[in-house]
């Protein structure tokens, strides 16, 4: 039995990771009870439902229906400063070699024309748990093991639990405002979208969440969507929690690409391409570094949309970024604003950061241009 345990990096942090599913080999045509630790079954000849009790040795049972599942027995409990007891869930795609029937996943993000899902949850008032929807992505078409990127949509949370990492802003997706958290659990990166209040049902545009994650520099369009999952992470209690309906569809044949890296010659540059100053603050160690970059508009007109260009010294390679879309080709780096920080008023600032690998001695970049205009150093 394969199993991956997650390293919980801070008090009260969690992500719906450590998922190992072992197929029972059957299809649920009527209610099916699963109490095996990693037992699973197929519903609608399309989705996999898994018990996935990975965080406790105590018994957990789920009742699987044609449309979802309900937790019927939950004997385990875990302290809220650690991992949950389980992640019972229903999924489309591939996870730990268990693939749903006829799935077209993994599929490259650039080829997705649409990705939609509907979900209905039933909650209970007692217990400590979250209701989470997971979207898994990886640079390779991975069908086994831990993916590098996990998007979590938190529909509900009860008790003193919170997403991995820390808040980094907000996003308006599907007509709802979500608080966005970002961090790592030690095995994979996590971006979480936390609802301000409980949501019991929703029709989701999953591609909007994927694109927002891409725009934050966490993935690229060459990555692969491997699975989408909905379920619960219980710490204490949880009997009666249910996914009463689940459906999902991912369609290929699309061209889900971000805007071109540079506008065509006939397109005017972003407005307000005036004077600027850049403050670059780095922290380096043996084989890595982080950098915080602050752009100040020292001109007299507002900057609406910005692109900061510069070169990294030899041996530095960007691996992930936040609050900007950062790309690197050779030594050349281009950082573009994301939705919430594209406007810089006169005297105002915009900030972003990134992490990278380091080979050899560390040095800061020597010069910067903003929308084609040279910036001073501050």
mmCIF file of N, CA and C in Angstrom, residues 60-176:
data_model
loop_
_atom_site.group_PDB
_atom_site.id
_atom_site.type_symbol
_atom_site.label_atom_id
_atom_site.label_comp_id
_atom_site.label_asym_id
_atom_site.label_seq_id
_atom_site.Cartn_x
_atom_site.Cartn_y
_atom_site.Cartn_z
ATOM 1 N N UNK A 60 -13.051 4.816 9.708
ATOM 2 C CA UNK A 60 -13.918 5.761 9.013
ATOM 3 C C UNK A 60 -14.666 4.988 7.942
ATOM 4 N N UNK A 61 -15.958 5.233 7.810
ATOM 5 C CA UNK A 61 -16.747 4.595 6.768
ATOM 6 C C UNK A 61 -17.520 5.663 6.000
ATOM 7 N N UNK A 62 -17.705 5.416 4.715
ATOM 8 C CA UNK A 62 -18.520 6.290 3.885
ATOM 9 C C UNK A 62 -19.570 5.453 3.174
ATOM 10 N N UNK A 63 -20.727 6.040 2.957
ATOM 11 C CA UNK A 63 -21.779 5.420 2.170
ATOM 12 C C UNK A 63 -21.786 6.090 0.804
ATOM 13 N N UNK A 64 -21.525 5.322 -0.237
ATOM 14 C CA UNK A 64 -21.410 5.861 -1.592
ATOM 15 C C UNK A 64 -22.747 5.700 -2.310
ATOM 16 N N UNK A 65 -23.246 6.794 -2.852
ATOM 17 C CA UNK A 65 -24.471 6.771 -3.646
ATOM 18 C C UNK A 65 -24.102 6.957 -5.114
ATOM 19 N N UNK A 66 -25.094 6.999 -5.976
ATOM 20 C CA UNK A 66 -24.824 7.192 -7.393
ATOM 21 C C UNK A 66 -24.353 8.608 -7.696
ATOM 22 N N UNK A 67 -24.576 9.544 -6.750
ATOM 23 C CA UNK A 67 -24.243 10.943 -6.998
ATOM 24 C C UNK A 67 -23.146 11.488 -6.091
ATOM 25 N N UNK A 68 -22.734 10.725 -5.098
ATOM 26 C CA UNK A 68 -21.726 11.232 -4.175
ATOM 27 C C UNK A 68 -21.498 10.272 -3.027
ATOM 28 N N UNK A 69 -21.356 10.837 -1.816
ATOM 29 C CA UNK A 69 -21.086 9.987 -0.656
ATOM 30 C C UNK A 69 -21.438 10.737 0.629
ATOM 31 N N UNK A 70 -21.529 9.975 1.731
ATOM 32 C CA UNK A 70 -21.755 10.535 3.059
ATOM 33 C C UNK A 70 -20.832 9.834 4.047
ATOM 34 N N UNK A 71 -20.276 10.589 4.986
ATOM 35 C CA UNK A 71 -19.481 9.988 6.059
ATOM 36 C C UNK A 71 -20.448 9.429 7.084
ATOM 37 N N UNK A 72 -20.382 8.114 7.320
ATOM 38 C CA UNK A 72 -21.313 7.459 8.244
ATOM 39 C C UNK A 72 -20.657 7.057 9.560
ATOM 40 N N UNK A 73 -19.354 6.860 9.541
ATOM 41 C CA UNK A 73 -18.609 6.519 10.757
ATOM 42 C C UNK A 73 -17.313 7.319 10.760
ATOM 43 N N UNK A 74 -17.042 7.992 11.875
ATOM 44 C CA UNK A 74 -15.803 8.749 12.007
ATOM 45 C C UNK A 74 -15.329 8.631 13.452
ATOM 46 N N UNK A 75 -14.487 7.609 13.702
ATOM 47 C CA UNK A 75 -14.021 7.346 15.062
ATOM 48 C C UNK A 75 -12.718 8.069 15.389
ATOM 49 N N UNK A 76 -12.016 8.526 14.373
ATOM 50 C CA UNK A 76 -10.733 9.172 14.603
ATOM 51 C C UNK A 76 -10.877 10.654 14.890
ATOM 52 N N UNK A 77 -9.847 11.234 15.488
ATOM 53 C CA UNK A 77 -9.775 12.672 15.702
ATOM 54 C C UNK A 77 -8.314 13.084 15.706
ATOM 55 N N UNK A 78 -8.063 14.320 15.303
ATOM 56 C CA UNK A 78 -6.697 14.838 15.243
ATOM 57 C C UNK A 78 -6.675 16.240 15.819
ATOM 58 N N UNK A 79 -5.579 16.641 16.476
ATOM 59 C CA UNK A 79 -5.479 18.019 16.970
ATOM 60 C C UNK A 79 -5.433 18.994 15.812
ATOM 61 N N UNK A 80 -5.965 20.195 16.022
ATOM 62 C CA UNK A 80 -6.075 21.159 14.934
ATOM 63 C C UNK A 80 -4.742 21.810 14.574
ATOM 64 N N UNK A 81 -3.680 21.514 15.322
ATOM 65 C CA UNK A 81 -2.359 22.043 14.959
ATOM 66 C C UNK A 81 -1.585 21.059 14.090
ATOM 67 N N UNK A 82 -2.291 20.093 13.518
ATOM 68 C CA UNK A 82 -1.660 19.115 12.646
ATOM 69 C C UNK A 82 -2.557 18.753 11.491
ATOM 70 N N UNK A 83 -2.315 17.589 10.919
ATOM 71 C CA UNK A 83 -3.040 17.152 9.725
ATOM 72 C C UNK A 83 -4.429 16.628 10.082
ATOM 73 N N UNK A 84 -5.365 16.633 9.120
ATOM 74 C CA UNK A 84 -6.685 16.040 9.354
ATOM 75 C C UNK A 84 -6.603 14.521 9.364
ATOM 76 N N UNK A 85 -7.721 13.888 9.658
ATOM 77 C CA UNK A 85 -7.746 12.430 9.720
ATOM 78 C C UNK A 85 -7.846 11.784 8.345
ATOM 79 N N UNK A 86 -8.394 12.511 7.365
ATOM 80 C CA UNK A 86 -8.709 11.860 6.092
ATOM 81 C C UNK A 86 -9.064 12.914 5.051
ATOM 82 N N UNK A 87 -9.263 12.442 3.819
ATOM 83 C CA UNK A 87 -9.839 13.268 2.758
ATOM 84 C C UNK A 87 -10.769 12.404 1.911
ATOM 85 N N UNK A 88 -11.922 11.978 2.478
ATOM 86 C CA UNK A 88 -12.894 11.266 1.644
ATOM 87 C C UNK A 88 -13.376 12.201 0.547
ATOM 88 N N UNK A 89 -13.409 11.688 -0.691
ATOM 89 C CA UNK A 89 -13.659 12.589 -1.813
ATOM 90 C C UNK A 89 -14.109 11.822 -3.038
ATOM 91 N N UNK A 90 -14.626 12.582 -4.007
ATOM 92 C CA UNK A 90 -14.995 12.059 -5.315
ATOM 93 C C UNK A 90 -14.167 12.817 -6.333
ATOM 94 N N UNK A 91 -13.637 12.104 -7.338
ATOM 95 C CA UNK A 91 -12.758 12.808 -8.268
ATOM 96 C C UNK A 91 -12.907 12.329 -9.700
ATOM 97 N N UNK A 92 -12.469 13.232 -10.599
ATOM 98 C CA UNK A 92 -12.340 12.969 -12.029
ATOM 99 C C UNK A 92 -10.872 13.132 -12.387
ATOM 100 N N UNK A 93 -10.315 12.157 -13.112
ATOM 101 C CA UNK A 93 -8.914 12.241 -13.509
ATOM 102 C C UNK A 93 -8.095 11.125 -12.905
ATOM 103 N N UNK A 94 -6.820 11.391 -12.698
ATOM 104 C CA UNK A 94 -5.884 10.373 -12.207
ATOM 105 C C UNK A 94 -5.193 10.843 -10.949
ATOM 106 N N UNK A 95 -5.135 9.965 -9.961
ATOM 107 C CA UNK A 95 -4.425 10.257 -8.727
ATOM 108 C C UNK A 95 -3.856 8.958 -8.163
ATOM 109 N N UNK A 96 -2.537 8.952 -7.986
ATOM 110 C CA UNK A 96 -1.851 7.770 -7.463
ATOM 111 C C UNK A 96 -2.234 6.510 -8.240
ATOM 112 N N UNK A 97 -2.167 6.585 -9.556
ATOM 113 C CA UNK A 97 -2.413 5.528 -10.545
ATOM 114 C C UNK A 97 -3.888 5.131 -10.649
ATOM 115 N N UNK A 98 -4.750 5.671 -9.811
ATOM 116 C CA UNK A 98 -6.180 5.362 -9.884
ATOM 117 C C UNK A 98 -6.843 6.404 -10.773
ATOM 118 N N UNK A 99 -7.233 6.001 -11.983
ATOM 119 C CA UNK A 99 -7.831 6.921 -12.950
ATOM 120 C C UNK A 99 -9.319 6.633 -13.100
ATOM 121 N N UNK A 100 -10.110 7.690 -13.179
ATOM 122 C CA UNK A 100 -11.531 7.506 -13.402
ATOM 123 C C UNK A 100 -11.773 6.988 -14.814
ATOM 124 N N UNK A 101 -12.847 6.219 -15.018
ATOM 125 C CA UNK A 101 -13.074 5.583 -16.325
ATOM 126 C C UNK A 101 -13.220 6.607 -17.455
ATOM 127 N N UNK A 102 -12.501 6.368 -18.538
ATOM 128 C CA UNK A 102 -12.632 7.185 -19.739
ATOM 129 C C UNK A 102 -12.134 8.612 -19.624
ATOM 130 N N UNK A 103 -11.365 8.913 -18.579
ATOM 131 C CA UNK A 103 -10.930 10.296 -18.378
ATOM 132 C C UNK A 103 -9.976 10.757 -19.477
ATOM 133 N N UNK A 104 -10.051 12.036 -19.821
ATOM 134 C CA UNK A 104 -9.094 12.630 -20.760
ATOM 135 C C UNK A 104 -7.972 13.368 -20.030
ATOM 136 N N UNK A 105 -7.907 13.218 -18.715
ATOM 137 C CA UNK A 105 -6.830 13.788 -17.920
ATOM 138 C C UNK A 105 -5.715 12.757 -17.724
ATOM 139 N N UNK A 106 -4.473 13.235 -17.657
ATOM 140 C CA UNK A 106 -3.991 14.606 -17.671
ATOM 141 C C UNK A 106 -4.160 15.272 -19.044
ATOM 142 N N UNK A 107 -4.345 16.590 -19.007
ATOM 143 C CA UNK A 107 -4.433 17.390 -20.223
ATOM 144 C C UNK A 107 -3.661 18.677 -20.001
ATOM 145 N N UNK A 108 -2.949 19.129 -21.012
ATOM 146 C CA UNK A 108 -2.150 20.339 -20.903
ATOM 147 C C UNK A 108 -3.064 21.558 -20.773
ATOM 148 N N UNK A 109 -2.700 22.462 -19.878
ATOM 149 C CA UNK A 109 -3.527 23.639 -19.615
ATOM 150 C C UNK A 109 -3.802 24.427 -20.892
ATOM 151 N N UNK A 110 -2.804 24.541 -21.762
ATOM 152 C CA UNK A 110 -2.974 25.311 -22.990
ATOM 153 C C UNK A 110 -4.031 24.718 -23.915
ATOM 154 N N UNK A 111 -4.363 23.442 -23.730
ATOM 155 C CA UNK A 111 -5.308 22.769 -24.609
ATOM 156 C C UNK A 111 -6.727 22.712 -24.049
ATOM 157 N N UNK A 112 -6.943 23.270 -22.862
ATOM 158 C CA UNK A 112 -8.271 23.217 -22.247
ATOM 159 C C UNK A 112 -9.149 24.322 -22.831
ATOM 160 N N UNK A 113 -10.290 23.930 -23.383
ATOM 161 C CA UNK A 113 -11.247 24.926 -23.871
ATOM 162 C C UNK A 113 -12.258 25.280 -22.787
ATOM 163 N N UNK A 114 -12.581 24.332 -21.915
ATOM 164 C CA UNK A 114 -13.469 24.618 -20.792
ATOM 165 C C UNK A 114 -13.252 23.559 -19.723
ATOM 166 N N UNK A 115 -13.465 23.963 -18.476
ATOM 167 C CA UNK A 115 -13.397 23.031 -17.340
ATOM 168 C C UNK A 115 -14.439 23.492 -16.340
ATOM 169 N N UNK A 116 -15.512 22.715 -16.200
ATOM 170 C CA UNK A 116 -16.639 23.117 -15.371
ATOM 171 C C UNK A 116 -17.000 22.006 -14.401
ATOM 172 N N UNK A 117 -17.693 22.404 -13.344
ATOM 173 C CA UNK A 117 -18.114 21.416 -12.348
ATOM 174 C C UNK A 117 -19.281 21.966 -11.556
ATOM 175 N N UNK A 118 -20.142 21.076 -11.101
ATOM 176 C CA UNK A 118 -21.188 21.452 -10.148
ATOM 177 C C UNK A 118 -21.028 20.604 -8.898
ATOM 178 N N UNK A 119 -21.337 21.200 -7.749
ATOM 179 C CA UNK A 119 -21.110 20.525 -6.477
ATOM 180 C C UNK A 119 -22.203 20.927 -5.502
ATOM 181 N N UNK A 120 -22.691 19.964 -4.726
ATOM 182 C CA UNK A 120 -23.615 20.209 -3.619
ATOM 183 C C UNK A 120 -23.070 19.532 -2.378
ATOM 184 N N UNK A 121 -22.932 20.307 -1.315
ATOM 185 C CA UNK A 121 -22.461 19.796 -0.032
ATOM 186 C C UNK A 121 -23.597 19.793 0.985
ATOM 187 N N UNK A 122 -23.526 18.843 1.936
ATOM 188 C CA UNK A 122 -24.387 18.900 3.119
ATOM 189 C C UNK A 122 -23.483 18.954 4.342
ATOM 190 N N UNK A 123 -23.729 19.936 5.193
ATOM 191 C CA UNK A 123 -22.862 20.175 6.334
ATOM 192 C C UNK A 123 -23.527 19.742 7.638
ATOM 193 N N UNK A 124 -22.718 19.607 8.673
ATOM 194 C CA UNK A 124 -23.202 19.349 10.024
ATOM 195 C C UNK A 124 -22.671 20.456 10.919
ATOM 196 N N UNK A 125 -23.362 20.690 12.034
ATOM 197 C CA UNK A 125 -22.993 21.802 12.916
ATOM 198 C C UNK A 125 -21.902 21.420 13.902
ATOM 199 N N UNK A 126 -21.764 20.131 14.185
ATOM 200 C CA UNK A 126 -20.730 19.713 15.122
ATOM 201 C C UNK A 126 -19.498 19.256 14.354
ATOM 202 N N UNK A 127 -18.363 19.294 15.002
ATOM 203 C CA UNK A 127 -17.136 18.823 14.377
ATOM 204 C C UNK A 127 -16.249 19.959 13.899
ATOM 205 N N UNK A 128 -15.028 19.599 13.580
ATOM 206 C CA UNK A 128 -14.041 20.511 13.011
ATOM 207 C C UNK A 128 -13.623 19.932 11.663
ATOM 208 N N UNK A 129 -13.846 20.692 10.594
ATOM 209 C CA UNK A 129 -13.615 20.156 9.252
ATOM 210 C C UNK A 129 -13.578 21.310 8.245
ATOM 211 N N UNK A 130 -13.150 20.982 7.038
ATOM 212 C CA UNK A 130 -13.383 21.888 5.918
ATOM 213 C C UNK A 130 -14.049 21.111 4.791
ATOM 214 N N UNK A 131 -14.722 21.851 3.937
ATOM 215 C CA UNK A 131 -15.250 21.309 2.686
ATOM 216 C C UNK A 131 -14.384 21.895 1.585
ATOM 217 N N UNK A 132 -13.636 21.047 0.895
ATOM 218 C CA UNK A 132 -12.639 21.571 -0.041
ATOM 219 C C UNK A 132 -12.756 20.911 -1.403
ATOM 220 N N UNK A 133 -12.407 21.699 -2.401
ATOM 221 C CA UNK A 133 -12.383 21.249 -3.790
ATOM 222 C C UNK A 133 -10.940 21.398 -4.253
ATOM 223 N N UNK A 134 -10.347 20.312 -4.719
ATOM 224 C CA UNK A 134 -8.942 20.299 -5.102
ATOM 225 C C UNK A 134 -8.765 20.233 -6.608
ATOM 226 N N UNK A 135 -7.860 21.052 -7.132
ATOM 227 C CA UNK A 135 -7.451 21.009 -8.531
ATOM 228 C C UNK A 135 -5.951 20.773 -8.540
ATOM 229 N N UNK A 136 -5.510 19.653 -9.130
ATOM 230 C CA UNK A 136 -4.107 19.259 -9.094
ATOM 231 C C UNK A 136 -3.449 19.465 -10.457
ATOM 232 N N UNK A 137 -2.234 20.040 -10.437
ATOM 233 C CA UNK A 137 -1.486 20.297 -11.671
ATOM 234 C C UNK A 137 -0.024 19.940 -11.488
ATOM 235 N N UNK A 138 0.619 19.602 -12.611
ATOM 236 C CA UNK A 138 2.019 19.201 -12.566
ATOM 237 C C UNK A 138 2.682 19.551 -13.901
ATOM 238 N N UNK A 139 3.993 19.807 -13.897
ATOM 239 C CA UNK A 139 4.678 20.078 -15.166
ATOM 240 C C UNK A 139 4.664 18.909 -16.138
ATOM 241 N N UNK A 140 4.433 17.690 -15.645
ATOM 242 C CA UNK A 140 4.386 16.504 -16.493
ATOM 243 C C UNK A 140 2.998 15.873 -16.417
ATOM 244 N N UNK A 141 2.616 15.038 -17.391
ATOM 245 C CA UNK A 141 1.304 14.367 -17.348
ATOM 246 C C UNK A 141 1.312 13.238 -16.321
ATOM 247 N N UNK A 142 1.347 13.588 -15.075
ATOM 248 C CA UNK A 142 1.608 12.666 -13.977
ATOM 249 C C UNK A 142 0.349 11.920 -13.556
ATOM 250 N N UNK A 143 0.471 10.613 -13.422
ATOM 251 C CA UNK A 143 -0.638 9.780 -12.966
ATOM 252 C C UNK A 143 -0.355 9.116 -11.629
ATOM 253 N N UNK A 144 0.820 9.360 -11.067
ATOM 254 C CA UNK A 144 1.205 8.722 -9.817
ATOM 255 C C UNK A 144 2.023 9.709 -8.995
ATOM 256 N N UNK A 145 1.895 9.638 -7.681
ATOM 257 C CA UNK A 145 2.704 10.470 -6.808
ATOM 258 C C UNK A 145 2.150 11.871 -6.629
ATOM 259 N N UNK A 146 2.908 12.691 -5.905
ATOM 260 C CA UNK A 146 2.473 14.032 -5.543
ATOM 261 C C UNK A 146 2.675 14.992 -6.710
ATOM 262 N N UNK A 147 1.637 15.744 -7.061
ATOM 263 C CA UNK A 147 1.760 16.810 -8.050
ATOM 264 C C UNK A 147 2.404 18.042 -7.414
ATOM 265 N N UNK A 148 2.980 18.898 -8.246
ATOM 266 C CA UNK A 148 3.699 20.057 -7.718
ATOM 267 C C UNK A 148 2.793 21.217 -7.325
ATOM 268 N N UNK A 149 1.583 21.293 -7.884
ATOM 269 C CA UNK A 149 0.706 22.435 -7.596
ATOM 270 C C UNK A 149 -0.679 21.962 -7.203
ATOM 271 N N UNK A 150 -1.155 22.456 -6.098
ATOM 272 C CA UNK A 150 -2.500 22.149 -5.602
ATOM 273 C C UNK A 150 -3.283 23.445 -5.448
ATOM 274 N N UNK A 151 -4.413 23.518 -6.131
ATOM 275 C CA UNK A 151 -5.353 24.618 -5.940
ATOM 276 C C UNK A 151 -6.467 24.093 -5.048
ATOM 277 N N UNK A 152 -6.710 24.763 -3.927
ATOM 278 C CA UNK A 152 -7.791 24.376 -3.027
ATOM 279 C C UNK A 152 -8.861 25.459 -3.015
ATOM 280 N N UNK A 153 -10.115 25.057 -3.163
ATOM 281 C CA UNK A 153 -11.247 25.962 -3.020
ATOM 282 C C UNK A 153 -11.966 25.574 -1.731
ATOM 283 N N UNK A 154 -11.922 26.453 -0.749
ATOM 284 C CA UNK A 154 -12.530 26.180 0.556
ATOM 285 C C UNK A 154 -13.966 26.703 0.557
ATOM 286 N N UNK A 155 -14.932 25.789 0.513
ATOM 287 C CA UNK A 155 -16.340 26.163 0.523
ATOM 288 C C UNK A 155 -16.859 26.407 1.936
ATOM 289 N N UNK A 156 -16.225 25.793 2.909
ATOM 290 C CA UNK A 156 -16.681 25.924 4.296
ATOM 291 C C UNK A 156 -15.560 25.464 5.210
ATOM 292 N N UNK A 157 -15.489 26.064 6.383
ATOM 293 C CA UNK A 157 -14.571 25.577 7.420
ATOM 294 C C UNK A 157 -15.211 25.772 8.779
ATOM 295 N N UNK A 158 -15.024 24.811 9.643
ATOM 296 C CA UNK A 158 -15.539 24.832 11.004
ATOM 297 C C UNK A 158 -14.370 24.602 11.949
ATOM 298 N N UNK A 159 -14.227 25.477 12.946
ATOM 299 C CA UNK A 159 -13.173 25.311 13.932
ATOM 300 C C UNK A 159 -11.923 26.110 13.587
ATOM 301 N N UNK A 160 -10.891 25.921 14.400
ATOM 302 C CA UNK A 160 -9.661 26.726 14.306
ATOM 303 C C UNK A 160 -8.683 26.118 13.315
ATOM 304 N N UNK A 161 -9.071 26.089 12.061
ATOM 305 C CA UNK A 161 -8.207 25.588 10.991
ATOM 306 C C UNK A 161 -8.098 26.665 9.927
ATOM 307 N N UNK A 162 -7.050 26.608 9.125
ATOM 308 C CA UNK A 162 -6.856 27.604 8.081
ATOM 309 C C UNK A 162 -6.032 26.994 6.964
ATOM 310 N N UNK A 163 -6.026 27.639 5.801
ATOM 311 C CA UNK A 163 -5.249 27.104 4.684
ATOM 312 C C UNK A 163 -3.740 27.171 4.943
ATOM 313 N N UNK A 164 -3.004 26.479 4.091
ATOM 314 C CA UNK A 164 -1.547 26.527 4.103
ATOM 315 C C UNK A 164 -1.067 27.943 3.798
ATOM 316 N N UNK A 165 -0.017 28.382 4.482
ATOM 317 C CA UNK A 165 0.639 29.633 4.149
ATOM 318 C C UNK A 165 0.003 30.833 4.801
ATOM 319 N N UNK A 166 -0.150 31.906 4.031
ATOM 320 C CA UNK A 166 -0.679 33.159 4.556
ATOM 321 C C UNK A 166 -1.455 33.873 3.462
ATOM 322 N N UNK A 167 -2.341 34.826 3.837
ATOM 323 C CA UNK A 167 -3.112 35.557 2.825
ATOM 324 C C UNK A 167 -2.212 36.413 1.945
ATOM 325 N N UNK A 168 -2.514 36.441 0.630
ATOM 326 C CA UNK A 168 -1.734 37.253 -0.316
ATOM 327 C C UNK A 168 -2.624 38.190 -1.118
ATOM 328 N N UNK A 169 -3.916 38.244 -0.797
ATOM 329 C CA UNK A 169 -4.807 39.134 -1.536
ATOM 330 C C UNK A 169 -6.175 38.520 -1.711
ATOM 331 N N UNK A 170 -6.910 39.024 -2.689
ATOM 332 C CA UNK A 170 -8.260 38.552 -2.976
ATOM 333 C C UNK A 170 -8.419 38.350 -4.481
ATOM 334 N N UNK A 171 -9.426 37.564 -4.844
ATOM 335 C CA UNK A 171 -9.736 37.339 -6.255
ATOM 336 C C UNK A 171 -11.239 37.262 -6.419
ATOM 337 N N UNK A 172 -11.754 37.854 -7.477
ATOM 338 C CA UNK A 172 -13.169 37.751 -7.804
ATOM 339 C C UNK A 172 -13.312 36.751 -8.938
ATOM 340 N N UNK A 173 -13.853 35.584 -8.625
ATOM 341 C CA UNK A 173 -13.998 34.499 -9.585
ATOM 342 C C UNK A 173 -15.403 33.922 -9.464
ATOM 343 N N UNK A 174 -16.023 33.678 -10.591
ATOM 344 C CA UNK A 174 -17.380 33.123 -10.615
ATOM 345 C C UNK A 174 -18.375 33.999 -9.846
ATOM 346 N N UNK A 175 -18.166 35.312 -9.867
ATOM 347 C CA UNK A 175 -19.078 36.217 -9.196
ATOM 348 C C UNK A 175 -18.951 36.236 -7.692
ATOM 349 N N UNK A 176 -17.920 35.594 -7.158
ATOM 350 C CA UNK A 176 -17.688 35.575 -5.716
ATOM 351 C C UNK A 176 -16.304 36.132 -5.401
#
